[in-house]
PDB file of C-alpha atoms and ligand atoms in Angstrom:
ATOM      1  CA  UNK A   1      30.686   6.246 -43.635  1.00 44.00           C
ATOM      2  CA  UNK A   2      30.968   7.085 -47.318  1.00 44.00           C
ATOM      3  CA  UNK A   3      27.436   5.824 -47.819  1.00 47.00           C
ATOM      4  CA  UNK A   4      26.224   8.124 -45.084  1.00 42.00           C
ATOM      5  CA  UNK A   5      27.880  11.144 -46.658  1.00 40.00           C
ATOM      6  CA  UNK A   6      26.329  10.309 -50.016  1.00 42.00           C
ATOM      7  CA  UNK A   7      22.958   9.998 -48.335  1.00 41.00           C
ATOM      8  CA  UNK A   8      23.313  13.365 -46.642  1.00 42.00           C
ATOM      9  CA  UNK A   9      24.213  15.020 -49.941  1.00 45.00           C
ATOM     10  CA  UNK A  10      21.129  13.487 -51.514  1.00 44.00           C
ATOM     11  CA  UNK A  11      19.010  14.804 -48.651  1.00 40.00           C
ATOM     12  CA  UNK A  12      20.365  18.314 -49.136  1.00 42.00           C
ATOM     13  CA  UNK A  13      19.768  18.094 -52.864  1.00 43.00           C
ATOM     14  CA  UNK A  14      16.080  17.145 -52.386  1.00 44.00           C
ATOM     15  CA  UNK A  15      14.935  19.077 -49.341  1.00 42.00           C
ATOM     16  CA  UNK A  16      11.246  18.967 -50.236  1.00 42.00           C
ATOM     17  CA  UNK A  17      11.022  15.190 -50.664  1.00 41.00           C
ATOM     18  CA  UNK A  18      13.143  14.362 -47.638  1.00 43.00           C
ATOM     19  CA  UNK A  19      11.398  16.994 -45.609  1.00 41.00           C
ATOM     20  CA  UNK A  20       8.110  15.245 -46.279  1.00 39.00           C
ATOM     21  CA  UNK A  21       9.646  11.938 -45.294  1.00 41.00           C
ATOM     22  CA  UNK A  22      10.934  13.465 -42.114  1.00 38.00           C
ATOM     23  CA  UNK A  23       7.495  14.867 -41.356  1.00 35.00           C
ATOM     24  CA  UNK A  24       5.954  11.456 -41.978  1.00 36.00           C
ATOM     25  CA  UNK A  25       8.558   9.800 -39.778  1.00 37.00           C
ATOM     26  CA  UNK A  26       8.005  12.367 -37.043  1.00 37.00           C
ATOM     27  CA  UNK A  27       4.282  11.778 -37.321  1.00 37.00           C
ATOM     28  CA  UNK A  28       4.776   8.065 -36.954  1.00 38.00           C
ATOM     29  CA  UNK A  29       6.867   8.621 -33.839  1.00 38.00           C
ATOM     30  CA  UNK A  30       4.212  10.968 -32.520  1.00 38.00           C
ATOM     31  CA  UNK A  31       1.469   8.427 -33.101  1.00 39.00           C
ATOM     32  CA  UNK A  32       3.556   5.756 -31.414  1.00 40.00           C
ATOM     33  CA  UNK A  33       4.223   7.988 -28.446  1.00 38.00           C
ATOM     34  CA  UNK A  34       0.564   8.879 -28.220  1.00 38.00           C
ATOM     35  CA  UNK A  35      -0.264   5.193 -28.253  1.00 37.00           C
ATOM     36  CA  UNK A  36       2.124   4.639 -25.379  1.00 35.00           C
ATOM     37  CA  UNK A  37       0.586   7.504 -23.451  1.00 36.00           C
ATOM     38  CA  UNK A  38      -2.898   6.119 -24.038  1.00 37.00           C
ATOM     39  CA  UNK A  39      -1.728   2.671 -22.984  1.00 37.00           C
ATOM     40  CA  UNK A  40      -0.171   4.074 -19.833  1.00 36.00           C
ATOM     41  CA  UNK A  41      -3.257   6.102 -19.097  1.00 36.00           C
ATOM     42  CA  UNK A  42      -5.566   3.136 -19.429  1.00 37.00           C
ATOM     43  CA  UNK A  43      -3.387   1.073 -17.100  1.00 39.00           C
ATOM     44  CA  UNK A  44      -3.434   3.745 -14.437  1.00 38.00           C
ATOM     45  CA  UNK A  45      -7.085   4.700 -14.554  1.00 36.00           C
ATOM     46  CA  UNK A  46      -8.658   1.568 -13.028  1.00 34.00           C
ATOM     47  CA  UNK A  47      -6.165   1.487 -10.172  1.00 35.00           C
ATOM     48  CA  UNK A  48      -6.813   5.130  -9.367  1.00 34.00           C
ATOM     49  CA  UNK A  49     -10.600   5.067  -9.646  1.00 34.00           C
ATOM     50  CA  UNK A  50     -11.591   1.643  -8.320  1.00 33.00           C
ATOM     51  CA  UNK A  51     -10.396  -0.171  -5.211  1.00 32.00           C
ATOM     52  CA  UNK A  52      -8.107  -3.116  -5.806  1.00 30.00           C
ATOM     53  CA  UNK A  53      -8.966  -6.661  -4.733  1.00 29.00           C
ATOM     54  CA  UNK A  54      -6.797  -6.322  -1.658  1.00 28.00           C
ATOM     55  CA  UNK A  55      -8.728  -3.320  -0.472  1.00 25.00           C
ATOM     56  CA  UNK A  56     -12.138  -4.857  -1.047  1.00 28.00           C
ATOM     57  CA  UNK A  57     -11.107  -8.284   0.213  1.00 27.00           C
ATOM     58  CA  UNK A  58      -9.491  -6.967   3.355  1.00 31.00           C
ATOM     59  CA  UNK A  59     -12.411  -4.897   4.535  1.00 33.00           C
ATOM     60  CA  UNK A  60     -14.656  -7.665   5.903  1.00 37.00           C
ATOM     61  CA  UNK A  61     -11.856  -9.305   7.851  1.00 38.00           C
ATOM     62  CA  UNK A  62     -10.337  -6.085   9.151  1.00 38.00           C
ATOM     63  CA  UNK A  63     -10.064  -5.665  12.884  1.00 40.00           C
ATOM     64  CA  UNK A  64     -13.069  -3.372  13.127  1.00 41.00           C
ATOM     65  CA  UNK A  65     -16.441  -4.933  12.401  1.00 43.00           C
ATOM     66  CA  UNK A  66     -18.766  -3.493   9.816  1.00 43.00           C
ATOM     67  CA  UNK A  67     -20.721  -1.216  12.102  1.00 41.00           C
ATOM     68  CA  UNK A  68     -22.250   0.712   9.239  1.00 42.00           C
ATOM     69  CA  UNK A  69     -23.523  -2.511   7.671  1.00 44.00           C
ATOM     70  CA  UNK A  70     -25.106  -3.609  10.934  1.00 44.00           C
ATOM     71  CA  UNK A  71     -27.289  -0.590  11.380  1.00 49.00           C
ATOM     72  CA  UNK A  72     -24.830   2.141  12.256  1.00 55.00           C
ATOM     73  CA  UNK A  73     -24.341   1.269  15.926  1.00 63.00           C
ATOM     74  CA  UNK A  74     -20.878   2.238  17.020  1.00 74.00           C
ATOM     75  CA  UNK A  75     -18.735  -0.829  17.606  1.00 77.00           C
ATOM     76  CA  UNK A  76     -16.336  -0.938  20.551  1.00 81.00           C
ATOM     77  CA  UNK A  77     -12.842   0.171  19.612  1.00 80.00           C
ATOM     78  CA  UNK A  78     -11.377  -3.262  20.342  1.00 82.00           C
ATOM     79  CA  UNK A  79     -14.151  -5.178  18.559  1.00 92.00           C
ATOM     80  CA  UNK A  80     -13.002  -8.190  16.609  1.00 93.00           C
ATOM     81  CA  UNK A  81     -16.066  -8.875  14.514  1.00 95.00           C
ATOM     82  CA  UNK A  82     -19.786  -8.626  14.298  1.00 96.00           C
ATOM     83  CA  UNK A  83     -21.735 -11.623  15.534  1.00 97.00           C
ATOM     84  CA  UNK A  84     -23.237 -11.900  12.050  1.00 97.00           C
ATOM     85  CA  UNK A  85     -19.732 -12.462  10.631  1.00 97.00           C
ATOM     86  CA  UNK A  86     -19.495 -15.849  12.365  1.00 98.00           C
ATOM     87  CA  UNK A  87     -21.612 -18.615  10.824  1.00 97.00           C
ATOM     88  CA  UNK A  88     -23.575 -20.895  13.133  1.00 97.00           C
ATOM     89  CA  UNK A  89     -21.897 -24.312  13.058  1.00 97.00           C
ATOM     90  CA  UNK A  90     -18.706 -22.790  11.637  1.00 97.00           C
ATOM     91  CA  UNK A  91     -16.251 -20.042  12.285  1.00 98.00           C
ATOM     92  CA  UNK A  92     -13.900 -17.482  10.913  1.00 98.00           C
ATOM     93  CA  UNK A  93     -10.158 -16.929  11.174  1.00 98.00           C
ATOM     94  CA  UNK A  94      -8.835 -13.422  11.854  1.00 97.00           C
ATOM     95  CA  UNK A  95      -5.193 -13.652  10.770  1.00 96.00           C
ATOM     96  CA  UNK A  96      -4.232 -10.133  11.782  1.00 95.00           C
ATOM     97  CA  UNK A  97      -5.397 -10.837  15.347  1.00 95.00           C
ATOM     98  CA  UNK A  98      -4.147 -14.461  15.421  1.00 97.00           C
ATOM     99  CA  UNK A  99      -7.532 -15.698  16.562  1.00 97.00           C
ATOM    100  CA  UNK A 100     -10.220 -18.012  15.268  1.00 98.00           C
ATOM    101  CA  UNK A 101     -13.819 -17.455  16.377  1.00 98.00           C
ATOM    102  CA  UNK A 102     -16.432 -20.172  16.116  1.00 98.00           C
ATOM    103  CA  UNK A 103     -20.138 -20.449  16.830  1.00 98.00           C
ATOM    104  CA  UNK A 104     -20.860 -24.138  17.516  1.00 97.00           C
ATOM    105  CA  UNK A 105     -24.473 -23.323  18.356  1.00 97.00           C
ATOM    106  CA  UNK A 106     -26.517 -20.198  17.796  1.00 97.00           C
ATOM    107  CA  UNK A 107     -25.351 -17.480  20.154  1.00 96.00           C
ATOM    108  CA  UNK A 108     -22.535 -19.629  21.610  1.00 97.00           C
ATOM    109  CA  UNK A 109     -19.279 -17.983  20.528  1.00 98.00           C
ATOM    110  CA  UNK A 110     -15.837 -19.474  21.161  1.00 98.00           C
ATOM    111  CA  UNK A 111     -12.405 -18.115  20.372  1.00 98.00           C
ATOM    112  CA  UNK A 112      -9.030 -19.804  20.141  1.00 98.00           C
ATOM    113  CA  UNK A 113      -5.476 -18.820  19.406  1.00 98.00           C
ATOM    114  CA  UNK A 114      -5.044 -19.406  15.674  1.00 98.00           C
ATOM    115  CA  UNK A 115      -1.484 -20.679  16.039  1.00 98.00           C
ATOM    116  CA  UNK A 116      -1.281 -24.420  15.622  1.00 98.00           C
ATOM    117  CA  UNK A 117       0.293 -26.214  18.564  1.00 98.00           C
ATOM    118  CA  UNK A 118       2.281 -28.506  16.279  1.00 98.00           C
ATOM    119  CA  UNK A 119       4.845 -26.246  14.648  1.00 98.00           C
ATOM    120  CA  UNK A 120       3.204 -22.857  14.829  1.00 98.00           C
ATOM    121  CA  UNK A 121       1.473 -22.475  11.474  1.00 98.00           C
ATOM    122  CA  UNK A 122      -1.669 -20.426  11.520  1.00 98.00           C
ATOM    123  CA  UNK A 123      -4.769 -22.571  11.222  1.00 98.00           C
ATOM    124  CA  UNK A 124      -6.225 -22.105   7.785  1.00 97.00           C
ATOM    125  CA  UNK A 125      -9.786 -23.402   7.625  1.00 97.00           C
ATOM    126  CA  UNK A 126     -12.904 -23.843   9.694  1.00 98.00           C
ATOM    127  CA  UNK A 127     -15.002 -26.661   8.305  1.00 97.00           C
ATOM    128  CA  UNK A 128     -18.168 -27.149  10.292  1.00 96.00           C
ATOM    129  CA  UNK A 129     -17.167 -28.297  13.762  1.00 97.00           C
ATOM    130  CA  UNK A 130     -13.461 -28.604  12.857  1.00 98.00           C
ATOM    131  CA  UNK A 131     -10.573 -26.177  12.685  1.00 98.00           C
ATOM    132  CA  UNK A 132      -7.880 -27.340  10.270  1.00 98.00           C
ATOM    133  CA  UNK A 133      -4.199 -26.618  10.061  1.00 98.00           C
ATOM    134  CA  UNK A 134      -3.162 -27.582   6.563  1.00 97.00           C
ATOM    135  CA  UNK A 135       0.574 -27.407   7.250  1.00 98.00           C
ATOM    136  CA  UNK A 136       0.652 -31.017   8.443  1.00 98.00           C
ATOM    137  CA  UNK A 137      -3.005 -31.925   8.818  1.00 98.00           C
ATOM    138  CA  UNK A 138      -3.859 -31.212  12.414  1.00 98.00           C
ATOM    139  CA  UNK A 139      -7.554 -30.920  13.194  1.00 98.00           C
ATOM    140  CA  UNK A 140      -9.017 -29.204  16.239  1.00 98.00           C
ATOM    141  CA  UNK A 141     -12.499 -29.044  17.671  1.00 98.00           C
ATOM    142  CA  UNK A 142     -14.329 -25.813  16.922  1.00 98.00           C
ATOM    143  CA  UNK A 143     -16.172 -26.273  20.205  1.00 98.00           C
ATOM    144  CA  UNK A 144     -13.298 -26.559  22.671  1.00 98.00           C
ATOM    145  CA  UNK A 145     -10.074 -26.449  20.640  1.00 98.00           C
ATOM    146  CA  UNK A 146      -9.147 -30.029  21.487  1.00 98.00           C
ATOM    147  CA  UNK A 147      -7.064 -32.104  19.094  1.00 98.00           C
ATOM    148  CA  UNK A 148      -9.199 -34.289  16.829  1.00 98.00           C
ATOM    149  CA  UNK A 149      -6.429 -35.472  14.557  1.00 98.00           C
ATOM    150  CA  UNK A 150      -2.975 -34.940  13.163  1.00 96.00           C
ATOM    151  CA  UNK A 151       0.345 -34.326  14.844  1.00 98.00           C
ATOM    152  CA  UNK A 152      -0.677 -31.407  17.103  1.00 98.00           C
ATOM    153  CA  UNK A 153       0.309 -32.328  20.687  1.00 98.00           C
ATOM    154  CA  UNK A 154      -2.127 -30.063  22.509  1.00 98.00           C
ATOM    155  CA  UNK A 155      -5.361 -28.114  22.044  1.00 98.00           C
ATOM    156  CA  UNK A 156      -5.622 -24.624  20.642  1.00 98.00           C
ATOM    157  CA  UNK A 157      -5.462 -22.162  23.501  1.00 98.00           C
ATOM    158  CA  UNK A 158      -8.801 -20.575  24.345  1.00 98.00           C
ATOM    159  CA  UNK A 159      -9.072 -16.815  23.952  1.00 97.00           C
ATOM    160  CA  UNK A 160     -11.374 -14.755  26.135  1.00 96.00           C
ATOM    161  CA  UNK A 161     -14.079 -12.915  24.230  1.00 96.00           C
ATOM    162  CA  UNK A 162     -17.208 -11.057  25.185  1.00 96.00           C
ATOM    163  CA  UNK A 163     -20.233 -10.235  23.096  1.00 96.00           C
ATOM    164  CA  UNK A 164     -21.310  -6.615  23.400  1.00 95.00           C
ATOM    165  CA  UNK A 165     -24.498  -6.100  21.477  1.00 94.00           C
ATOM    166  CA  UNK A 166     -23.664  -7.267  17.964  1.00 95.00           C
ATOM    167  CA  UNK A 167     -19.911  -7.028  18.484  1.00 96.00           C
ATOM    168  CA  UNK A 168     -17.447  -9.692  19.517  1.00 97.00           C
ATOM    169  CA  UNK A 169     -14.693  -8.175  21.608  1.00 96.00           C
ATOM    170  CA  UNK A 170     -11.396  -9.805  22.514  1.00 92.00           C
ATOM    171  CA  UNK A 171     -10.784  -9.945  26.228  1.00 88.00           C
TER     172      UNK A 171
HETATM  173  S1  LIG B 201       1.936 -26.727  12.211  1.00 75.65           S
HETATM  174 FE1  LIG B 201      -0.167 -27.296  12.199  1.00 75.65          FE
HETATM  175  S2  LIG B 201      -0.138 -29.382  11.692  1.00 75.65           S
HETATM  176 FE2  LIG B 201       1.944 -28.842  11.750  1.00 75.65          FE
END
């Protein structure tokens, strides 16, 4: 405490020198604060001006098909996907609708409940003519949902779909 008092007396005795030091110190704080503000600003700008990966990644698999990308025709309100979203000889899983749609042959669309009949995991991959559940390795046919391998006791349940123009509609 005595050292502090001596320091304060010295400061009062040399106001010009200490004043300059204080100005320099305040400037350093100001520069540091400005740096923090710049850093904060640069972190915020990309998130505010560009869509995040979740936004861009979610769009193609959203419940509504990309009507604007397919020529602007209005898709039915309950459309699941565009026919062009489903590869021939493959398929696509729609997690939010719990359905997997396949196209074993051109123009031949099939749909199945995406919940594995083993222990209820959602199937995770369509590889050619096979639908895979990677929880425990069950494999189902992309043509009829039958069990091709693994512990699943029964086929994937078929889901009714209709093709309306370029849209695949559940039901
Ligand atoms: S839940 Fe699909 S293999 Fe077990």
